[in-house]
Coordinates of C-alpha atoms and ligand atoms in Angstrom, one line a residue:
X1 CA 0.0 0.0 0.0
X2 CA 1.2 3.5 -0.6
X3 CA 0.5 6.5 1.6
X4 CA -1.8 9.3 0.5
X5 CA 1.3 11.6 0.5
X6 CA 3.1 9.4 -2.0
X7 CA -0.1 9.4 -4.1
X8 CA -0.1 13.2 -4.1
X9 CA 3.6 13.4 -4.9
X10 CA 3.0 11.0 -7.7
X11 CA 0.3 13.2 -9.2
X12 CA 2.5 16.3 -8.9
X13 CA 5.4 14.5 -10.6
X14 CA 3.0 13.2 -13.2
X15 CA 1.8 16.7 -14.0
X16 CA 5.4 17.9 -14.3
X17 CA 6.6 15.1 -16.5
X18 CA 3.5 15.1 -18.6
X19 CA 4.4 17.9 -21.0
X20 CA 7.9 16.5 -21.4
X21 CA 6.6 13.2 -22.4
X22 CA 3.8 14.2 -24.9
X23 CA 6.2 14.9 -27.7
X24 CA 8.3 11.9 -27.0
X25 CA 5.3 9.5 -27.0
X26 CA 2.9 11.0 -29.5
X27 CA 4.4 9.1 -32.4
X28 CA 4.7 5.8 -30.6
X29 CA 1.2 4.6 -31.1
X30 CA -0.4 4.0 -34.5
X31 CA -3.6 5.8 -34.1
X32 CA -5.3 7.4 -31.1
X33 CA -8.6 5.7 -30.2
X34 CA -10.2 9.2 -30.1
X35 CA -9.4 9.6 -33.8
X36 CA -10.7 6.3 -35.0
X37 CA -13.7 7.4 -37.1
X38 CA -15.9 4.4 -36.4
X39 CA -14.6 2.6 -33.3
X40 CA -15.7 -1.0 -32.7
X41 CA -19.2 -0.8 -31.2
X42 CA -20.3 -4.4 -30.7
X43 CA -20.4 -4.2 -26.9
X44 CA -22.3 -7.4 -26.1
X45 CA -25.4 -6.8 -23.9
X46 CA -24.5 -3.1 -23.6
X47 CA -24.5 -2.5 -27.3
X48 CA -26.4 0.7 -28.2
X49 CA -29.4 0.0 -30.4
X50 CA -28.3 2.0 -33.4
X51 CA -25.6 -0.6 -34.0
X52 CA -28.2 -3.3 -34.8
X53 CA -31.3 -1.4 -35.9
X54 CA -32.8 -1.5 -39.4
X55 CA -32.9 2.1 -40.8
X56 CA -35.0 1.1 -43.9
X57 CA -38.4 2.2 -42.8
X58 CA -40.2 1.7 -46.2
X59 CA -43.8 0.5 -45.8
X60 CA -43.9 -3.3 -45.7
X61 CA -46.0 -4.5 -48.6
X62 CA -46.8 -8.1 -49.5
X63 CA -48.9 -8.1 -52.7
X64 CA -52.4 -9.5 -52.0
X65 CA -52.0 -9.2 -48.2
X66 CA -53.2 -6.8 -45.6
X67 CA -51.5 -6.2 -42.3
X68 CA -53.8 -7.4 -39.5
X69 CA -52.0 -7.3 -36.2
X70 CA -48.6 -6.2 -34.8
X71 CA -47.0 -8.1 -31.8
X72 CA -43.8 -6.8 -30.3
X73 CA -41.6 -7.8 -27.4
X74 CA -38.7 -5.4 -26.7
X75 CA -35.9 -5.0 -24.2
X76 CA -35.7 -1.6 -22.5
X77 CA -33.4 0.9 -24.1
X78 CA -29.9 1.9 -22.8
X79 CA -29.9 2.1 -19.1
X80 CA -27.5 3.5 -16.5
X81 CA -25.4 1.0 -14.6
X82 CA -26.8 -0.8 -11.6
X83 CA -26.0 0.2 -8.0
X84 CA -23.3 -2.3 -7.5
X85 CA -21.5 -1.4 -10.7
X86 CA -21.7 2.3 -9.8
X87 CA -20.3 1.7 -6.4
X88 CA -17.5 -0.4 -7.8
X89 CA -16.7 2.2 -10.5
X90 CA -16.6 5.0 -7.9
X91 CA -14.2 3.0 -5.7
X92 CA -11.8 1.6 -8.2
X93 CA -11.7 3.7 -11.4
X94 CA -10.2 6.9 -9.9
X95 CA -7.4 4.7 -8.5
X96 CA -6.8 3.1 -11.8
X97 CA -6.9 6.6 -13.4
X98 CA -4.2 7.9 -11.1
X99 CA -2.1 4.9 -11.7
X100 CA -2.4 5.2 -15.5
X101 CA -1.4 8.9 -15.3
X102 CA 1.7 8.0 -13.2
X103 CA 2.7 5.2 -15.5
X104 CA 2.5 7.7 -18.4
X105 CA 4.5 10.2 -16.5
X106 CA 7.2 7.6 -15.8
X107 CA 7.4 6.9 -19.6
X108 CA 6.0 3.4 -19.4
X109 CA 2.7 4.0 -21.2
X110 CA 1.9 3.3 -24.8
X111 CA -1.3 5.4 -24.9
X112 CA -1.2 8.4 -27.2
X113 CA -1.4 11.8 -25.5
X114 CA -4.9 12.5 -26.7
X115 CA -6.3 9.3 -25.3
X116 CA -4.4 9.9 -22.1
X117 CA -5.9 13.4 -21.8
X118 CA -9.3 12.0 -22.2
X119 CA -8.7 9.5 -19.4
X120 CA -7.2 12.3 -17.3
X121 CA -10.4 14.4 -17.8
X122 CA -12.7 11.5 -17.2
X123 CA -15.0 11.7 -14.3
X124 CA -17.8 9.4 -13.2
X125 CA -21.0 10.5 -15.0
X126 CA -23.2 7.9 -13.3
X127 CA -24.7 8.8 -10.0
X128 CA -26.3 6.2 -7.7
X129 CA -29.6 8.0 -7.9
X130 CA -29.7 7.1 -11.6
X131 CA -29.0 3.4 -11.1
X132 CA -30.7 1.2 -13.7
X133 CA -32.8 4.0 -15.1
X134 CA -33.4 4.6 -18.8
X135 CA -30.8 7.1 -20.2
X136 CA -31.7 9.9 -22.6
X137 CA -30.1 7.9 -25.4
X138 CA -32.4 5.0 -24.4
X139 CA -35.4 7.3 -24.7
X140 CA -34.4 8.1 -28.2
X141 CA -33.9 4.5 -29.1
X142 CA -37.5 3.6 -28.3
X143 CA -38.9 6.8 -29.7
X144 CA -37.3 6.4 -33.1
X145 CA -37.9 2.7 -33.2
X146 CA -41.6 3.4 -32.8
X147 CA -41.5 6.0 -35.6
X148 CA -39.9 3.5 -38.0
X149 CA -42.3 0.7 -37.2
X150 CA -45.1 3.2 -37.7
X151 CA -43.9 4.0 -41.2
X152 CA -43.6 0.3 -42.0
X153 CA -47.0 -0.5 -40.7
X154 CA -49.1 2.7 -40.8
X155 CA -52.4 0.9 -40.7
X156 CA -51.6 -0.9 -37.5
X157 CA -49.5 1.7 -35.6
X158 CA -50.8 5.0 -37.0
X159 CA -52.6 7.7 -34.9
X160 CA -55.1 8.1 -33.4
X161 CA -54.4 6.1 -30.3
X162 CA -57.3 3.9 -29.3
X163 CA -57.0 2.1 -26.0
X164 CA -58.9 -0.9 -27.3
X165 CA -56.6 -1.2 -30.3
X166 CA -53.2 -0.5 -29.0
X167 CA -52.3 -2.6 -25.9
X168 CA -49.2 -1.7 -23.9
X169 CA -47.6 -3.9 -21.2
X170 CA -44.5 -3.3 -19.2
X171 CA -42.8 -4.7 -16.2
X172 CA -42.6 -2.8 -12.9
X173 CA -39.1 -1.4 -13.6
X174 CA -38.6 2.2 -14.4
X175 CA -36.5 1.4 -17.5
X176 CA -39.2 -0.8 -19.0
X177 CA -42.0 1.5 -18.1
X178 CA -40.2 4.5 -19.6
X179 CA -39.3 2.5 -22.7
X180 CA -43.0 1.8 -23.2
X181 CA -43.8 5.5 -22.7
X182 CA -41.2 6.7 -25.2
X183 CA -42.4 4.1 -27.7
X184 CA -45.9 5.4 -27.2
X185 CA -44.7 9.0 -27.6
X186 CA -43.0 8.0 -30.9
X187 CA -46.3 6.7 -32.2
X188 CA -48.8 9.1 -30.8
X189 CA -46.9 12.2 -29.6
X190 CA -48.5 13.8 -26.5
X191 CA -51.7 11.9 -26.6
X192 CA -52.1 10.2 -23.2
X193 CA -51.7 6.5 -23.5
X194 CA -53.0 3.9 -21.0
X195 CA -50.6 1.5 -19.4
X196 CA -52.1 -1.2 -17.2
X197 CA -50.6 -1.4 -13.7
X198 CA -47.5 -3.5 -14.1
X199 CA -47.4 -6.8 -12.2
X200 CA -44.5 -7.9 -10.1
X201 CA -42.8 -10.9 -11.9
X202 CA -45.3 -10.6 -14.8
X203 CA -45.8 -14.3 -15.9
X204 CA -45.7 -13.3 -19.6
X205 CA -42.8 -10.9 -19.5
X206 CA -40.7 -12.2 -16.6
X207 CA -41.5 -15.9 -16.4
X208 CA -37.9 -16.7 -15.4
X209 CA -38.2 -14.7 -12.2
X210 CA -40.3 -17.4 -10.7
X211 CA -38.6 -20.4 -12.4
X212 CA -36.8 -21.8 -9.3
X213 CA -35.3 -24.7 -11.1
X214 CA -33.7 -22.4 -13.7
X215 CA -32.4 -20.1 -11.0
X216 CA -30.9 -22.8 -8.9
X217 CA -29.5 -25.1 -11.6
X218 CA -28.5 -22.5 -14.3
X219 CA -28.6 -18.9 -13.3
X220 CA -26.9 -19.4 -9.9
X221 CA -24.7 -22.2 -11.0
X222 CA -20.9 -22.2 -11.6
X223 CA -21.4 -25.2 -13.8
X224 CA -23.3 -23.2 -16.5
X225 CA -20.2 -20.9 -16.6
X226 CA -17.6 -23.6 -17.3
X227 CA -17.0 -22.5 -20.8
X228 CA -16.8 -18.8 -19.8
X229 CA -14.4 -19.5 -17.0
X230 CA -12.3 -21.6 -19.3
X231 CA -12.2 -18.7 -21.8
X232 CA -11.2 -16.3 -19.1
X233 CA -8.1 -18.5 -18.6
X234 CA -7.4 -18.9 -22.3
X235 CA -4.5 -17.5 -24.2
X236 CA -6.9 -15.0 -25.8
X237 CA -8.0 -13.5 -22.5
X238 CA -4.5 -13.7 -21.0
X239 CA -2.9 -11.8 -23.9
X240 CA -5.7 -9.2 -23.8
X241 CA -5.0 -8.6 -20.1
X242 CA -1.2 -8.5 -20.6
X243 CA -1.7 -6.3 -23.7
X244 CA -3.9 -3.8 -21.9
X245 CA -1.6 -3.8 -18.8
X246 CA 1.4 -3.2 -21.1
X247 CA -0.3 -0.4 -23.0
X248 CA -1.2 1.3 -19.8
X249 CA 2.4 1.0 -18.5
X250 CA 1.8 -1.5 -15.6
X251 CA 4.8 -3.5 -14.7
X252 CA 2.9 -6.7 -13.9
X253 CA -0.4 -7.9 -15.3
X254 CA -3.6 -6.3 -14.1
X255 CA -6.4 -8.5 -12.7
X256 CA -9.2 -9.7 -14.9
X257 CA -11.6 -7.7 -12.6
X258 CA -9.8 -4.4 -13.3
X259 CA -9.6 -4.9 -17.0
X260 CA -13.3 -6.0 -17.1
X261 CA -14.2 -2.9 -15.1
X262 CA -12.6 -0.6 -17.7
X263 CA -14.5 -2.6 -20.4
X264 CA -17.7 -2.0 -18.5
X265 CA -17.2 1.8 -18.1
X266 CA -16.2 2.0 -21.7
X267 CA -19.4 0.4 -22.9
X268 CA -21.7 2.2 -20.5
X269 CA -20.2 5.5 -21.5
X270 CA -20.5 4.6 -25.2
X271 CA -24.2 3.6 -25.0
X272 CA -25.2 6.5 -22.7
X273 CA -23.3 9.1 -24.7
X274 CA -23.1 7.7 -28.2
X275 CA -21.8 11.0 -29.7
X276 CA -18.9 11.4 -27.3
X277 CA -15.5 9.6 -27.2
X278 CA -15.5 7.1 -24.3
X279 CA -12.1 7.6 -22.7
X280 CA -11.8 4.1 -21.3
X281 CA -12.4 2.4 -24.6
X282 CA -9.0 3.7 -25.6
X283 CA -7.2 1.1 -23.5
X284 CA -8.5 -1.7 -25.7
X285 CA -7.6 -2.7 -29.2
X286 CA -10.5 -3.9 -31.4
X287 CA -9.3 -7.5 -30.8
X288 CA -9.5 -6.9 -27.0
X289 CA -13.0 -5.7 -27.4
X290 CA -13.9 -8.9 -29.3
X291 CA -12.3 -11.0 -26.6
X292 CA -14.6 -9.4 -24.0
X293 CA -17.6 -9.7 -26.3
X294 CA -17.0 -13.4 -26.7
X295 CA -16.6 -13.7 -22.9
X296 CA -20.2 -12.3 -22.7
X297 CA -21.4 -14.5 -25.6
X298 CA -20.4 -17.6 -23.5
X299 CA -22.3 -16.2 -20.5
X300 CA -25.6 -15.5 -22.3
X301 CA -25.4 -18.6 -24.6
X302 CA -25.3 -20.9 -21.6
X303 CA -27.4 -19.0 -19.1
X304 CA -30.2 -17.5 -21.3
X305 CA -30.1 -19.2 -24.6
X306 CA -29.4 -22.4 -26.5
X307 CA -26.9 -23.8 -23.9
X308 CA -29.5 -25.3 -21.6
X309 CA -33.0 -26.4 -22.6
X310 CA -34.7 -24.9 -19.6
X311 CA -33.5 -21.4 -20.6
X312 CA -35.8 -21.4 -23.6
X313 CA -38.4 -23.9 -22.7
X314 CA -39.7 -21.6 -20.0
X315 CA -40.3 -18.9 -22.7
X316 CA -43.4 -20.9 -23.9
X317 CA -45.9 -18.4 -22.5
X318 CA -44.8 -15.9 -25.0
X319 CA -45.2 -18.4 -27.9
X320 CA -48.7 -19.2 -26.6
X321 CA -49.5 -15.5 -26.3
X322 CA -48.7 -14.6 -29.9
X323 CA -50.4 -17.7 -31.3
X324 CA -53.5 -17.0 -29.2
X325 CA -53.6 -13.4 -30.2
X326 CA -53.1 -14.1 -33.9
X327 CA -55.6 -17.0 -33.9
X328 CA -58.2 -14.7 -32.3
X329 CA -57.9 -12.3 -35.2
X330 CA -59.1 -15.1 -37.5
X331 CA -62.2 -15.7 -35.5
X332 CA -63.3 -12.1 -34.7
X333 CA -61.2 -9.6 -36.6
X334 CA -63.1 -6.5 -35.8
X335 CA -63.0 -6.9 -32.1
X336 CA -59.2 -7.6 -31.9
X337 CA -56.5 -5.0 -31.1
X338 CA -54.2 -3.8 -33.9
X339 CA -51.1 -4.0 -31.7
X340 CA -49.7 -5.8 -28.6
X341 CA -46.6 -3.9 -27.3
X342 CA -44.5 -5.5 -24.6
X343 CA -41.6 -3.8 -22.9
X344 CA -39.3 -5.8 -20.6
X345 CA -35.8 -7.1 -20.2
X346 CA -33.0 -9.0 -21.8
X347 CA -33.9 -12.2 -19.9
X348 CA -37.4 -12.4 -21.4
X349 CA -36.5 -11.4 -24.9
X350 CA -33.4 -13.5 -25.5
X351 CA -35.1 -16.6 -24.2
X352 CA -38.0 -16.0 -26.5
X353 CA -35.7 -15.5 -29.5
X354 CA -34.1 -18.8 -28.6
X355 CA -37.5 -20.5 -28.2
X356 CA -38.3 -19.5 -31.8
X357 CA -35.0 -21.1 -32.8
X358 CA -33.5 -18.2 -34.7
X359 CA -29.7 -17.8 -34.8
X360 CA -29.3 -21.3 -33.6
X361 CA -25.8 -22.9 -33.8
X362 CA -25.4 -26.3 -35.2
X363 CA -23.2 -27.2 -32.2
X364 CA -22.8 -25.7 -28.7
X365 CA -20.7 -22.6 -28.3
X366 CA -17.4 -23.5 -26.5
X367 CA -14.5 -21.5 -25.1
X368 CA -12.3 -22.7 -28.0
X369 CA -14.6 -21.1 -30.6
X370 CA -13.3 -17.5 -30.3
X371 CA -12.8 -16.1 -33.8
X372 CA -14.9 -18.7 -35.6
X373 CA -18.0 -17.8 -37.6
X374 CA -21.1 -18.2 -35.5
X375 CA -24.8 -17.3 -35.5
X376 CA -25.1 -16.5 -31.8
X377 CA -23.9 -13.0 -30.9
X378 CA -24.9 -11.2 -27.7
X379 CA -24.2 -7.9 -29.4
X380 CA -26.7 -8.6 -32.0
X381 CA -29.4 -10.5 -30.1
X382 CA -29.2 -8.6 -26.8
X383 CA -28.3 -5.0 -27.6
X384 CA -30.2 -2.4 -25.6
X385 CA -33.8 -2.2 -27.0
X386 CA -33.4 -5.5 -28.8
X387 CA -36.7 -6.8 -30.0
X388 CA -38.8 -9.3 -32.0
X389 CA -41.8 -8.1 -33.9
X390 CA -44.3 -10.6 -35.4
X391 CA -46.8 -9.2 -37.8
X392 CA -49.9 -11.0 -38.9
X393 CA -51.0 -10.5 -42.5
X394 CA -54.3 -11.5 -44.0
X395 CA -53.7 -12.8 -47.5
X396 CA -55.9 -14.4 -50.2
X397 CA -54.8 -17.8 -48.9
X398 CA -55.3 -17.2 -45.2
X399 CA -53.2 -15.7 -42.5
X400 CA -49.4 -15.4 -42.6
X401 CA -46.8 -14.1 -40.2
X402 CA -43.7 -12.0 -41.0
X403 CA -41.0 -11.8 -38.3
X404 CA -38.5 -9.0 -37.6
X405 CA -35.5 -9.1 -35.3
X406 CA -34.1 -5.6 -34.5
X407 CA -36.5 -4.5 -37.2
X408 CA -34.8 -6.6 -39.9
X409 CA -37.0 -9.1 -41.8
X410 CA -36.0 -12.5 -40.4
X411 CA -37.2 -15.8 -41.7
X412 CA -38.5 -18.1 -38.9
X413 CA -37.1 -21.6 -38.9
X414 CA -39.3 -24.1 -40.7
X415 CA -40.9 -21.4 -42.7
X416 CA -40.9 -21.3 -46.6
X417 CA -40.0 -17.6 -46.7
X418 CA -40.5 -14.2 -45.0
X419 CA -44.2 -14.9 -45.0
X420 CA -45.0 -17.9 -42.9
X421 CA -48.5 -19.5 -42.9
X422 CA -50.0 -19.0 -39.4
X423 CA -51.2 -22.6 -39.5
X424 CA -47.7 -23.8 -40.0
X425 CA -46.5 -21.9 -37.0
X426 CA -49.4 -23.2 -35.0
X427 CA -48.5 -26.8 -35.8
X428 CA -44.8 -26.2 -35.5
X429 CA -45.1 -24.8 -32.0
X430 CA -48.1 -27.1 -30.9
X431 CA -45.9 -29.1 -28.5
X432 CA -44.4 -25.9 -27.1
X433 CA -47.8 -24.5 -26.4
X434 CA -49.5 -27.6 -25.2
X435 CA -46.6 -28.5 -22.9
X436 CA -46.4 -25.0 -21.4
X437 CA -46.7 -25.8 -17.7
X438 CA -44.2 -23.7 -15.8
X439 CA -45.2 -25.1 -12.5
X440 CA -43.9 -28.5 -13.5
X441 CA -41.1 -27.2 -15.7
X442 CA -39.7 -25.0 -13.0
X443 CA -40.2 -27.1 -9.9
X444 CA -36.9 -27.1 -8.2
X445 CA -35.5 -30.3 -6.7
X446 CA -36.1 -28.7 -3.3
X447 CA -36.2 -31.2 -0.4
X448 CA -36.4 -34.1 -2.8
X449 CA -33.1 -33.1 -4.3
X450 CA -31.6 -32.6 -0.9
X451 CA -32.8 -36.1 0.2
X452 CA -31.3 -37.6 -3.0
X453 CA -28.0 -36.0 -2.4
X454 CA -28.1 -37.3 1.2
X455 CA -28.8 -40.8 0.0
X456 CA -26.1 -40.7 -2.6
X457 CA -23.4 -39.2 -0.5
X458 CA -24.7 -40.3 2.9
X459 CA -25.2 -44.0 2.4
X460 CA -21.7 -44.9 1.4
X461 CA -20.5 -42.9 4.4
X462 CA -22.8 -44.7 6.7
X463 CA -21.8 -48.1 5.3
X464 CA -18.2 -47.2 6.0
X465 CA -19.2 -46.4 9.6
X466 CA -21.1 -49.6 10.0
Ligands
LIG1 C1 -36.6 -1.7 -47.5 O1 -37.6 -2.4 -46.9 C2 -38.7 -2.8 -47.7 C3 -39.7 -3.4 -46.9 O2 -39.2 -4.5 -46.1 C4 -38.1 -3.8 -48.8 O3 -39.1 -4.2 -49.6 C5 -37.0 -3.1 -49.5 O4 -36.4 -4.0 -50.4 C6 -35.9 -2.6 -48.6 N1 -35.0 -1.8 -49.3 C7 -33.7 -2.0 -49.2 C8 -32.8 -1.1 -50.0 O5 -33.2 -2.9 -48.6
LIG2 C1 -6.3 -21.5 -15.3 O1 -5.1 -22.1 -15.8 C2 -4.3 -22.5 -14.7 C3 -2.9 -23.0 -15.4 O2 -3.2 -23.7 -16.6 C4 -4.9 -23.5 -13.8 O3 -4.0 -23.9 -12.8 C5 -6.2 -22.9 -13.3 O4 -6.8 -23.9 -12.5 C6 -7.1 -22.5 -14.4 N1 -8.2 -21.8 -13.8 C7 -9.5 -22.0 -14.2 C8 -10.5 -21.2 -13.6 O5 -9.7 -22.7 -15.1
LIG3 C1 1.4 -11.4 -18.0 O1 0.6 -12.3 -18.7 C2 1.3 -12.9 -19.9 C3 0.3 -13.7 -20.7 O2 -0.3 -14.6 -19.8 C4 2.5 -13.7 -19.5 O3 3.2 -14.2 -20.6 C5 3.4 -12.8 -18.7 O4 4.5 -13.5 -18.2 C6 2.7 -12.1 -17.5 N1 3.6 -11.1 -17.0 C7 3.9 -11.1 -15.7 C8 4.8 -10.0 -15.2 O5 3.5 -11.9 -14.9
LIG4 C1 -30.9 -25.7 -32.3 O1 -30.3 -26.6 -33.3 C2 -30.0 -27.9 -32.8 C3 -29.2 -28.6 -33.9 O2 -29.7 -28.4 -35.1 C4 -31.4 -28.6 -32.6 O3 -31.1 -29.9 -32.1 C5 -32.1 -27.8 -31.5 O4 -33.4 -28.3 -31.3 C6 -32.3 -26.3 -31.9 N1 -32.8 -25.6 -30.8 C7 -33.9 -24.9 -30.8 C8 -34.4 -24.3 -29.5 O5 -34.6 -24.7 -31.8

């Protein structure tokens, strides 16, 4: 440990040496991060929505068909970091910042002067009172998404607002409620829109909250993170850590936790302030960013997606919901809403995308797969505001469904083309809907499991005693 006085001295020396070093080091680095025109912006689950959204907002027309109903499930837009993250950032980042400045002053850093200046001037923009709330950039994400969807489907999403025709649903969280509000504002401006009172652990939007078996065996389990931990120990991660440490002038290697913290502040800054340079992103090369992105891919693949069956099996209520809603249109078209609009969280949206079977891998994602071509990408599938829209069309030959992921037309598995006969989806997902019993699916082992373990481990022990 060093004394505060040493720290102060260090800063003073750093300030003195700084000007001397600028000229010496400016040419050492190829390009300053701050001058890269389009820095790498695939930031796993903290990817800003503009990175993945579809900007083509032409009206969607299928000859001989008429849009009949719009169904959307969206993650909230960009949010501020959570409480724990903000506390950790407040505690640790200023120390790292000082260290980095001292290393630079001592001539050990490979950062360019501009990037170093940005780190020097960085101060924590996230206050604990904002924790987990929707950012202003997040408001824009939902507002403009709504406007684009409205242009594509003017007959379903156009004004005027009608509470019987446009059905909104959100979770109890501020970021989800505000996402719904900003989407509504994008569609209907200042017209007041009715939101039903959100339910705690809404069974449609947050089914996983009450799925004990998933929480115990997957979400809280070290075992589902085997691949991720193996990757954290791989040559890719180790060389990222040593590369970052070396670039910042540390004599030894920094810890994974410190490098990860800089990655986190980099991507929170980037998504909250998309138009500014994020100082901490400068400590990473593009390859380093991809290494951390893959570290996240392994987490979400195994804990929320294809890696474990229960991850997506529990998303069946949403499959049942869209099939029920679309089927009702066929039986009583005039009485049905034009749009069902759901605003929730990554957990509910990614599990549903997986349940649909889109972006499936032919084989499980492993720690050794870094750098290989793959369908599963947390940056694409779980960006802020990521969403799936399913749109029902009435055509000459019956009802069809067109799917959109991040607003991009996306063909559903098992379907002949962009338009998929509703009947085909109904039969394709029949088992999913009929077997949708979360009580059974999510029953944790509880005392039974405890007894089983006692038997398995306890009996041999007893027999030894006897
Ligand atoms: C834009 O979107 C419309 C509707 O999906 C599509 O028909 C058209 O081909 C798209 N245009 C481009 C340039 O991709
Ligand atoms: C990481 O690798 C080292 C050396 O190969 C090994 O001793 C350690 O157990 C590994 N840690 C994990 C979490 O796999
Ligand atoms: C830092 O990590 C790299 C990569 O694992 C390793 O080769 C190097 O020896 C480590 N440096 C120190 C000082 O431990
Ligand atoms: C993903 O693909 C594998 C291999 O083709 C298949 O066995 C599995 O059922 C698919 N998963 C889902 C949820 O569709």
